[in-house]
PDB file of C-alpha atoms in Angstrom:
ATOM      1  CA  UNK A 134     121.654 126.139  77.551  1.00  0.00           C
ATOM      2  CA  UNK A 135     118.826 127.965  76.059  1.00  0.00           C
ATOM      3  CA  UNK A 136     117.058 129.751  78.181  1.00  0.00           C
ATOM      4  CA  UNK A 137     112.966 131.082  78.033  1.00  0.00           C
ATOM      5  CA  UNK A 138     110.648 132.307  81.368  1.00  0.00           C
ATOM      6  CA  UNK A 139     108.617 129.372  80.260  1.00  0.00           C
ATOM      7  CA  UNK A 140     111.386 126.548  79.265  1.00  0.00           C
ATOM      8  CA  UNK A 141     115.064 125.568  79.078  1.00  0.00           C
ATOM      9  CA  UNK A 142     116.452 122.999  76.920  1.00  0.00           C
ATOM     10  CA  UNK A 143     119.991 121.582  78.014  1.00  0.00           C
ATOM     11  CA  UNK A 144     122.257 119.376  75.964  1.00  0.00           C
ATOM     12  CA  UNK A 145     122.268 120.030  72.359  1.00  0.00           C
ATOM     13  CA  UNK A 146     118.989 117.972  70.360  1.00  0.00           C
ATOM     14  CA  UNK A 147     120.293 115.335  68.068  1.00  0.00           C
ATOM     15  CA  UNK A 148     118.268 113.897  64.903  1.00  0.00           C
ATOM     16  CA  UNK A 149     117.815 110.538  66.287  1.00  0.00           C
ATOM     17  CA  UNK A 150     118.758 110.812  69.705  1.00  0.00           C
ATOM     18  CA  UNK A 151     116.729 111.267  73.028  1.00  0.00           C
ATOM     19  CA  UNK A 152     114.967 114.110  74.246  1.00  0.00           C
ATOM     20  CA  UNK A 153     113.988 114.168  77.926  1.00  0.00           C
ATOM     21  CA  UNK A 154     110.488 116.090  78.498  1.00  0.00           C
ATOM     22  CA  UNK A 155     110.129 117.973  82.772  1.00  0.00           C
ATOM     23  CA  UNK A 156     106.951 119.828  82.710  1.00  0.00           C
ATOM     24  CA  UNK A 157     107.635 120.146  86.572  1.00  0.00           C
ATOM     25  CA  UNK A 158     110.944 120.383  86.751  1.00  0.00           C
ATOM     26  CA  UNK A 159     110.882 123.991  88.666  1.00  0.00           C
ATOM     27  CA  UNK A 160     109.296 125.859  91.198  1.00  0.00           C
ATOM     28  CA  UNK A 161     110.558 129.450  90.065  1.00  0.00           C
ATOM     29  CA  UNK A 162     107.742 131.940  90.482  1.00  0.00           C
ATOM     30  CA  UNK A 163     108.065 135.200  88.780  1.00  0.00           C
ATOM     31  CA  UNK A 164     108.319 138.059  90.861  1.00  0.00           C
ATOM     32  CA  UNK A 165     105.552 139.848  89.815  1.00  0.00           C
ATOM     33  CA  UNK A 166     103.230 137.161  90.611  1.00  0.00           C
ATOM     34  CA  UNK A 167     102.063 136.338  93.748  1.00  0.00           C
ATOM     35  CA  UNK A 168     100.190 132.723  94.850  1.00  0.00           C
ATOM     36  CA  UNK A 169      99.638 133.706  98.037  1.00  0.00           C
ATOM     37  CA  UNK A 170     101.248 130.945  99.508  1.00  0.00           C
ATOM     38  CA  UNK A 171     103.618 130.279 102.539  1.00  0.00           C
ATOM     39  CA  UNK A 172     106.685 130.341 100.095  1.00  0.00           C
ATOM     40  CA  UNK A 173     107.848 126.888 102.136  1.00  0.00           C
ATOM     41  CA  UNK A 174     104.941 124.858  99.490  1.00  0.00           C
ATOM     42  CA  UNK A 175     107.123 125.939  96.731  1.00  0.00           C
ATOM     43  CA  UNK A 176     109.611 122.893  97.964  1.00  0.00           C
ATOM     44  CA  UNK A 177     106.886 120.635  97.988  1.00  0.00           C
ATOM     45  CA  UNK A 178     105.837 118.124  95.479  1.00  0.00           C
ATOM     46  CA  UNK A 179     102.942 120.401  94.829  1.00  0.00           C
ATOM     47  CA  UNK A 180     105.146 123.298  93.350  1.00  0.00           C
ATOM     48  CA  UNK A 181     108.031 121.036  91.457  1.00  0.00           C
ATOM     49  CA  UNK A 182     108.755 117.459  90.981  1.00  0.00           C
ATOM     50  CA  UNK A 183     111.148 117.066  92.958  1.00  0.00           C
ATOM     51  CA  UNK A 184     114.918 116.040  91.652  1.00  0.00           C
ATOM     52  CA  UNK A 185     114.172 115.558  88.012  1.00  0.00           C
ATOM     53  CA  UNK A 186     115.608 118.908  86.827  1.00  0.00           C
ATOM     54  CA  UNK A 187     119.145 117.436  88.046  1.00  0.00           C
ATOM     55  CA  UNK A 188     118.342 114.009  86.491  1.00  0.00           C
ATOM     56  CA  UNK A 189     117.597 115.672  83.407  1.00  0.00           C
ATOM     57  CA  UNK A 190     120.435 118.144  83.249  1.00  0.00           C
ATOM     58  CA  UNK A 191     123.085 114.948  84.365  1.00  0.00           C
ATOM     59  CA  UNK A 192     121.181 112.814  81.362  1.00  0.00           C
ATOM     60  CA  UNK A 193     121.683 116.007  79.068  1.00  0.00           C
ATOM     61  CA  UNK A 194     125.202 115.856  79.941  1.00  0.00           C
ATOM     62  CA  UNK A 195     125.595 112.397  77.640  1.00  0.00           C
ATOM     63  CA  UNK A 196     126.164 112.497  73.705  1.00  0.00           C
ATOM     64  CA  UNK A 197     123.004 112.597  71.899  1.00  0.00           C
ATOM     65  CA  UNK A 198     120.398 113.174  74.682  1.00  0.00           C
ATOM     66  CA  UNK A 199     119.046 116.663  75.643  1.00  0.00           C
ATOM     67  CA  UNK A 200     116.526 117.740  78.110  1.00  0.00           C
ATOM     68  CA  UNK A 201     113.430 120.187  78.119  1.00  0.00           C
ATOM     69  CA  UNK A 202     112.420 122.051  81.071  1.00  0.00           C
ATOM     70  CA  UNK A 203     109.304 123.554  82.239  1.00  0.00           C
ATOM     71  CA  UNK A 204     111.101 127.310  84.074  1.00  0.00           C
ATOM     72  CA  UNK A 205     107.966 128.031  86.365  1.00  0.00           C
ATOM     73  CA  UNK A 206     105.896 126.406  89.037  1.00  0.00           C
ATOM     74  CA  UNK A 207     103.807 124.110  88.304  1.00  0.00           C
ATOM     75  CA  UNK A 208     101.303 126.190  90.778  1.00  0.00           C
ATOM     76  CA  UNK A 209     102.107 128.993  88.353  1.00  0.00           C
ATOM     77  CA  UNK A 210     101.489 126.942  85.258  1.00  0.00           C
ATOM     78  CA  UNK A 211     100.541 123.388  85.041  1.00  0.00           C
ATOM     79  CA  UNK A 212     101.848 122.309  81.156  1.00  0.00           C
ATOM     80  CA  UNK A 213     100.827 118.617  81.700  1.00  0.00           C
ATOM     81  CA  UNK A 214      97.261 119.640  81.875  1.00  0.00           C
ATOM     82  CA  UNK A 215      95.059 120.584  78.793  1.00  0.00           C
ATOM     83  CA  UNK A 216      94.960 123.911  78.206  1.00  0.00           C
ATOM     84  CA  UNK A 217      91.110 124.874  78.886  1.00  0.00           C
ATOM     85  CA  UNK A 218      91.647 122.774  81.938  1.00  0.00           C
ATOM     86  CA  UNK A 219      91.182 125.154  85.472  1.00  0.00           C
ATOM     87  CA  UNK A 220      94.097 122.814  86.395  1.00  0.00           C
ATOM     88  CA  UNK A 221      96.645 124.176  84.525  1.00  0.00           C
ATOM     89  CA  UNK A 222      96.254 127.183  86.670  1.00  0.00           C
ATOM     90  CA  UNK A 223      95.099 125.214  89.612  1.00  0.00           C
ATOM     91  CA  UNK A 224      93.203 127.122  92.344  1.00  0.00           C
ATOM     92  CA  UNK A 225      93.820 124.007  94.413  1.00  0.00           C
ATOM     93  CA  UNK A 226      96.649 121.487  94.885  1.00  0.00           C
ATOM     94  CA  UNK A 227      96.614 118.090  97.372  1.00  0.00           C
ATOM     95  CA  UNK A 228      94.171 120.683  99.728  1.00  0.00           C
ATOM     96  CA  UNK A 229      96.443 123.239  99.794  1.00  0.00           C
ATOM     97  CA  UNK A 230      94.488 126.583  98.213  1.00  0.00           C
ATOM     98  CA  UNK A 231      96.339 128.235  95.786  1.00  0.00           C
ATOM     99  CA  UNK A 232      94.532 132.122  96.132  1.00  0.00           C
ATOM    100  CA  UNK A 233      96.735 134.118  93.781  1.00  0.00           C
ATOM    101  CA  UNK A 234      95.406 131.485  90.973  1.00  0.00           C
ATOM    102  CA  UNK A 235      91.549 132.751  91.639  1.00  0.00           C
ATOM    103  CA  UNK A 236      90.506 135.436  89.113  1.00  0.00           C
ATOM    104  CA  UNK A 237      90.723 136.831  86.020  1.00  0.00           C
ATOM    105  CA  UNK A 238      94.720 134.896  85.194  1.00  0.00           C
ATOM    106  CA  UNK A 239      94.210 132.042  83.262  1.00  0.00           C
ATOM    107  CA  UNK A 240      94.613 133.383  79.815  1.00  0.00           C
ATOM    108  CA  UNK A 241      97.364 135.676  80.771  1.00  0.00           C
ATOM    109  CA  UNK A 242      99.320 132.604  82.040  1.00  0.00           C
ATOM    110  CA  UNK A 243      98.408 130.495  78.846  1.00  0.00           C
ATOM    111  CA  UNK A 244      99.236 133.626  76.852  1.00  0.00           C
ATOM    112  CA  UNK A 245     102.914 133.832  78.548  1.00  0.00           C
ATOM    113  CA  UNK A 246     103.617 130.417  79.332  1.00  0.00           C
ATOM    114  CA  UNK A 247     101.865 127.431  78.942  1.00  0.00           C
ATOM    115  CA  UNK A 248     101.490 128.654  74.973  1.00  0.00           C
ATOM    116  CA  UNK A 249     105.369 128.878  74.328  1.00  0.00           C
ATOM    117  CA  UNK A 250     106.191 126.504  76.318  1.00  0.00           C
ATOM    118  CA  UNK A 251     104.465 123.368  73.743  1.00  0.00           C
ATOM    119  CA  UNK A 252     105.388 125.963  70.648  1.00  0.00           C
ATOM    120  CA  UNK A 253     108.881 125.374  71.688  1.00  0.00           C
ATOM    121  CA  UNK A 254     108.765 121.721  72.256  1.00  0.00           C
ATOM    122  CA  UNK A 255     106.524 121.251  68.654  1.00  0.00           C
ATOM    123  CA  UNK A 256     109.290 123.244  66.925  1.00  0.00           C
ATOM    124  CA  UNK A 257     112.176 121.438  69.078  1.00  0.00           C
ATOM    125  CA  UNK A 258     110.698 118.049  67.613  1.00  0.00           C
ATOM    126  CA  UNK A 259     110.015 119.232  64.400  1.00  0.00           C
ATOM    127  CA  UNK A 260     113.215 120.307  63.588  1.00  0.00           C
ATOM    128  CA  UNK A 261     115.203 117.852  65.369  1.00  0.00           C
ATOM    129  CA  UNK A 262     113.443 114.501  65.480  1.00  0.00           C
ATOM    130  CA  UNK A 263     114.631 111.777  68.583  1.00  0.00           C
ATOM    131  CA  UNK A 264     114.718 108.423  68.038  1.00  0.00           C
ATOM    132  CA  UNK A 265     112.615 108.679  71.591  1.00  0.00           C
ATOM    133  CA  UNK A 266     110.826 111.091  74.176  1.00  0.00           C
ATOM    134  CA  UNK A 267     111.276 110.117  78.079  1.00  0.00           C
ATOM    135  CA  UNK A 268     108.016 111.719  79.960  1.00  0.00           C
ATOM    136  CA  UNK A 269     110.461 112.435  83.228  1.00  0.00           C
ATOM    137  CA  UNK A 270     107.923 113.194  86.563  1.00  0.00           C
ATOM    138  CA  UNK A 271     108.924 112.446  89.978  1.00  0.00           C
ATOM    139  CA  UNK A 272     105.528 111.681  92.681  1.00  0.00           C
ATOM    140  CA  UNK A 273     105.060 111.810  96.385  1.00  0.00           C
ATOM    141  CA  UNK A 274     104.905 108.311  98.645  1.00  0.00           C
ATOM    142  CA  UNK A 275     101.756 109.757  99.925  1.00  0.00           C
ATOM    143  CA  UNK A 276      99.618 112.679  99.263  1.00  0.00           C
ATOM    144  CA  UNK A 277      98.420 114.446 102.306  1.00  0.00           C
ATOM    145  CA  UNK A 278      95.059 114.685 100.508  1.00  0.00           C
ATOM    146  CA  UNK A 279      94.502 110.544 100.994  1.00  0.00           C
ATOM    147  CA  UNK A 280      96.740 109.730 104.004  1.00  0.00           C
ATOM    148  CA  UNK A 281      95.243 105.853 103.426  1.00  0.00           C
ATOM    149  CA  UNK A 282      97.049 105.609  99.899  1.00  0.00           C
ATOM    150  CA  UNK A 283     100.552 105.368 100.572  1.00  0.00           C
ATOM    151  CA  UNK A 284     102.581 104.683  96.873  1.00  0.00           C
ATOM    152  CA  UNK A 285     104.826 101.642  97.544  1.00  0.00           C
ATOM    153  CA  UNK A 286     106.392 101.625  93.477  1.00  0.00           C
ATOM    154  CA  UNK A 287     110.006 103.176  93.211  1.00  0.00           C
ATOM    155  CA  UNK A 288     109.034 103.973  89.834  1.00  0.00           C
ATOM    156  CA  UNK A 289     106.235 103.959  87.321  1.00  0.00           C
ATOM    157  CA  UNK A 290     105.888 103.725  84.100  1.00  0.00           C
ATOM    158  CA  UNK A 291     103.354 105.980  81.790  1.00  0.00           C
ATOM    159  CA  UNK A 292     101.511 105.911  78.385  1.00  0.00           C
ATOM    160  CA  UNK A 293      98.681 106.241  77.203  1.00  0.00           C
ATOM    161  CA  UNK A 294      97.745 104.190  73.497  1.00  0.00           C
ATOM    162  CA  UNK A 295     101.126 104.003  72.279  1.00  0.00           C
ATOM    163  CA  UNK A 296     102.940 101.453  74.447  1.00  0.00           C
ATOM    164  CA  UNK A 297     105.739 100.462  72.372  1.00  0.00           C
ATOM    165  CA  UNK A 298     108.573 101.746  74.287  1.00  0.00           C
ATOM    166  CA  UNK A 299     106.474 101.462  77.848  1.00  0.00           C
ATOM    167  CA  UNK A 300     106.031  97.425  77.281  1.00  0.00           C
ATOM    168  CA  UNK A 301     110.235  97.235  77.018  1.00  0.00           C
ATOM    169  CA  UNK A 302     111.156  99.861  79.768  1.00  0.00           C
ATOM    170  CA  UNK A 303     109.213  98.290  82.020  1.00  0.00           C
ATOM    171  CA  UNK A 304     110.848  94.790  82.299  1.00  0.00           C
ATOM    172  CA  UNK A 305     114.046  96.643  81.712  1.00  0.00           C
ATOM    173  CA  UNK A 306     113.299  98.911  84.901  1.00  0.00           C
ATOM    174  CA  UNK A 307     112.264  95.869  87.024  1.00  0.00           C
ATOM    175  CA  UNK A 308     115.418  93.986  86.161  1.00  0.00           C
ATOM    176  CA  UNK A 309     117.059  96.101  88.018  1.00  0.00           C
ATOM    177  CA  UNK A 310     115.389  94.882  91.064  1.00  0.00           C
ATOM    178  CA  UNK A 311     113.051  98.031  90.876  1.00  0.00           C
ATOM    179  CA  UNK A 312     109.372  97.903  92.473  1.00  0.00           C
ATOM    180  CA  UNK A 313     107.999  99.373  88.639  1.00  0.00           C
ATOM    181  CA  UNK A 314     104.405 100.416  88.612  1.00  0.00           C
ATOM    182  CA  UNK A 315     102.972  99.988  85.427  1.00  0.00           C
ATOM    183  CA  UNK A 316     100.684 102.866  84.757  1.00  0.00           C
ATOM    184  CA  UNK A 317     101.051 103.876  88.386  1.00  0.00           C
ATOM    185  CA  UNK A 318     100.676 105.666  90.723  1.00  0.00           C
ATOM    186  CA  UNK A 319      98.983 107.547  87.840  1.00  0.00           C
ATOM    187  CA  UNK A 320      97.819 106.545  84.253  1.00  0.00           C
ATOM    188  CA  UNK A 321      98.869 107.484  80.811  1.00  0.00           C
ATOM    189  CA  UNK A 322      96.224 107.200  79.823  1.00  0.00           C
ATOM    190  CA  UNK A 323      94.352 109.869  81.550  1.00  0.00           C
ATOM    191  CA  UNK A 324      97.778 112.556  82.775  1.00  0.00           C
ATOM    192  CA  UNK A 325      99.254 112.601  79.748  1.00  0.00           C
ATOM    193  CA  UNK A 326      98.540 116.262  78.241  1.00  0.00           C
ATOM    194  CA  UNK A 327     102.114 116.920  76.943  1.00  0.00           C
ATOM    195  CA  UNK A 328     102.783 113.269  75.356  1.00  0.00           C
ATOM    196  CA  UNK A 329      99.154 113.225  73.820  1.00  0.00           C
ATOM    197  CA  UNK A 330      99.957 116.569  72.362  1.00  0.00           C
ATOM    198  CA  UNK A 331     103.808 115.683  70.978  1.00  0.00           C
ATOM    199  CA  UNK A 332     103.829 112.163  70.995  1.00  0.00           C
ATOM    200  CA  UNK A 333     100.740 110.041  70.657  1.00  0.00           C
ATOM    201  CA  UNK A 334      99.415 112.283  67.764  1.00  0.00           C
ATOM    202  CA  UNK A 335     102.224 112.806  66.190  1.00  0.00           C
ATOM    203  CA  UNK A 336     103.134 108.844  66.088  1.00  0.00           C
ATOM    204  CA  UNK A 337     106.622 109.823  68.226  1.00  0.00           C
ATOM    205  CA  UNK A 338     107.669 107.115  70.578  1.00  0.00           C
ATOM    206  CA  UNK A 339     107.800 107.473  74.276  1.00  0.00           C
ATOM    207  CA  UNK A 340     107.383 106.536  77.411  1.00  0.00           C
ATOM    208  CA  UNK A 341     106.937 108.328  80.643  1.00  0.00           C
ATOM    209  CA  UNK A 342     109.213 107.483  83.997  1.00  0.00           C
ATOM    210  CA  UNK A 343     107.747 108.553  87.373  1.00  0.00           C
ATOM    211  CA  UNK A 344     110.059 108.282  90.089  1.00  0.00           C
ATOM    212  CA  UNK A 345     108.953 108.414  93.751  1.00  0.00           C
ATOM    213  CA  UNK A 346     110.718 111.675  95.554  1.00  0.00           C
ATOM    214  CA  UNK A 347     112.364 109.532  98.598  1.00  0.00           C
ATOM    215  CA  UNK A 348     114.337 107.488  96.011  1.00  0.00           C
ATOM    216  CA  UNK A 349     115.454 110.757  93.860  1.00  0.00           C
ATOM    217  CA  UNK A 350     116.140 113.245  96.825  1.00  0.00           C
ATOM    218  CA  UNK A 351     120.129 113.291  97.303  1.00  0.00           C
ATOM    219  CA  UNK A 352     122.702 114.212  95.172  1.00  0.00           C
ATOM    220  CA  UNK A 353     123.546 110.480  95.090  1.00  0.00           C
ATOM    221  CA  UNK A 354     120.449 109.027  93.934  1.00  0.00           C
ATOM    222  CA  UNK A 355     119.865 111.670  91.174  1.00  0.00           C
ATOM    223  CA  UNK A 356     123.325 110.599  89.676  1.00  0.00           C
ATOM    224  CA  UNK A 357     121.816 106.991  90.103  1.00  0.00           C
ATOM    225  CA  UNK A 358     119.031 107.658  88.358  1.00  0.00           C
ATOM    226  CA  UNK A 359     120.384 109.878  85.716  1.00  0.00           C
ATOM    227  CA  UNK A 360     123.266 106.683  84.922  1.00  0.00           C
ATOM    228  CA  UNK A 361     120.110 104.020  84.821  1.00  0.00           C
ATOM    229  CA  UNK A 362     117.477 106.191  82.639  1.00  0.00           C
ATOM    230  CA  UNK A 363     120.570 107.373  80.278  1.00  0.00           C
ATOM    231  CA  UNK A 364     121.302 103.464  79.993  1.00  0.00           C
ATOM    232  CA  UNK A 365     117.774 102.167  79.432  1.00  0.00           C
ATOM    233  CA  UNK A 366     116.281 104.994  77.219  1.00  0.00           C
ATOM    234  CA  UNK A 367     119.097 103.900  74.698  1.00  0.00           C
ATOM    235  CA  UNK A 368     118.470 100.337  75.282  1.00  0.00           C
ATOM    236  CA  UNK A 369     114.713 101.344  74.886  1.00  0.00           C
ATOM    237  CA  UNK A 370     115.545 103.413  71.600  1.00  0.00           C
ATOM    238  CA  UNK A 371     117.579 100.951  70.001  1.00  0.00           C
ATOM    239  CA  UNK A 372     114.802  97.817  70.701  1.00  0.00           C
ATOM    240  CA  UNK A 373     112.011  99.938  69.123  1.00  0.00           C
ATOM    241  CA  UNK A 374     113.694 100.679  66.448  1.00  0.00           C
ATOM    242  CA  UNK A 375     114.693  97.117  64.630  1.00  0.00           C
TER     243      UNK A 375
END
């Protein structure tokens, strides 16, 4: 593993393989900041997406796939948003105030995160092209913000322009006897900062997976999830690529 305060990549990159992408895969927050927060949030979907850093690290664990990591909070540094955005250091999240974000920080956290974090994924995929990206999120059944929009998709699938490996995963996914959004409960099209940056404009293929928390909380369906999204993103790979 190699290891930054703003990223980890797992697995060892492969020219032509897979490379799963976690911009919320933690909810570390450095010790010498404080969010001001009851420290309970930071197990919330707010603070981490919940189970994909085990997904990824179990997908990592297969020949030719590797996985990078966001290493903070997303309530410490959002690197899905863009980066003049005030929510990549939000100041709010789903109600909840975030009052160690207010102030004077937001260049200091693009300066020490959100900045190496995409130089090390450009140079990652730059040096060692994949044959495809997997955008790997997990989402809430219901935010507490909206308690009248409850998420009934198991999974959804993101992208924004480039939908050449979306339009096969998602038929793949719902074989499976999944309930697949398709650009939901969120759209590519408008959260899609890090794939916009690395893949659209760079012509890399990709597709994102979104996988709702209650169906990627145990051990047991992480290992599930980890076995399917191994065996589709190679299915994916290989049908993009005739």
């Amino acid at each position: 593993m190699i290891e930054h305060e703003a990223y980890r990549i797992l697995g060892t990159p492969r020219f032509g393989g897979i490379l799963v992408v976690s911009d919320h895969a933690s909810n570390a927050v450095p010790g010498d900041i404080e969010l001001g927060i009851d420290p309970a949030l930071l197990n919330q979907h707010i603070a981490i997406d919940i189970g994909v850093a085990v997904v990824g690290e179990l997908m990592a664990q297969n020949p030719g796939i590797a996985a990078f990591q966001g290493n903070v909070s997303r309530l410490v540094c959002d690197f899905n948003r863009d980066e003049d955005s005030l929510a990549s250091v939000p100041e709010v999240s789903d109600g909840v105030e975030i009052p160690g974000n207010r102030g004077e920080v937001h260049e200091a956290r693009m300066a020490r995160f959100y900045r190496p974090y995409h130089s090390a994924l450009a140079r990652l995929l730059e040096e060692t092209p994949p044959s495809l990206i997997l955008s790997l999120h997990s989402f809430t059944p219901q935010l507490a913000s909206d308690p009248d929009c409850r998420r009934p998709w198991e999974c959804g699938v993101l992208y924004n322009q480039d939908d050449r490996a979306a339009r096969v995963a998602i038929p793949v996914l719902a074989a499976e006897g999944l309930n697949v959004g398709d650009n939901q409960p969120y759209s590519g099209k408008v959260l899609n900062t890090t794939m916009n940056v690395h893949a659209e404009a760079e012509g890399r293929p990709y597709f994102g997976v979104e996988v709702r928390q209650d169906r990627l909380s145990t051990p047991e369906q992480q290992a599930e999830w980890a076995e399917r999204l191994a065996r589709i993103c190679n299915r994916v790979a290989i049908a993009i690529g005739e």
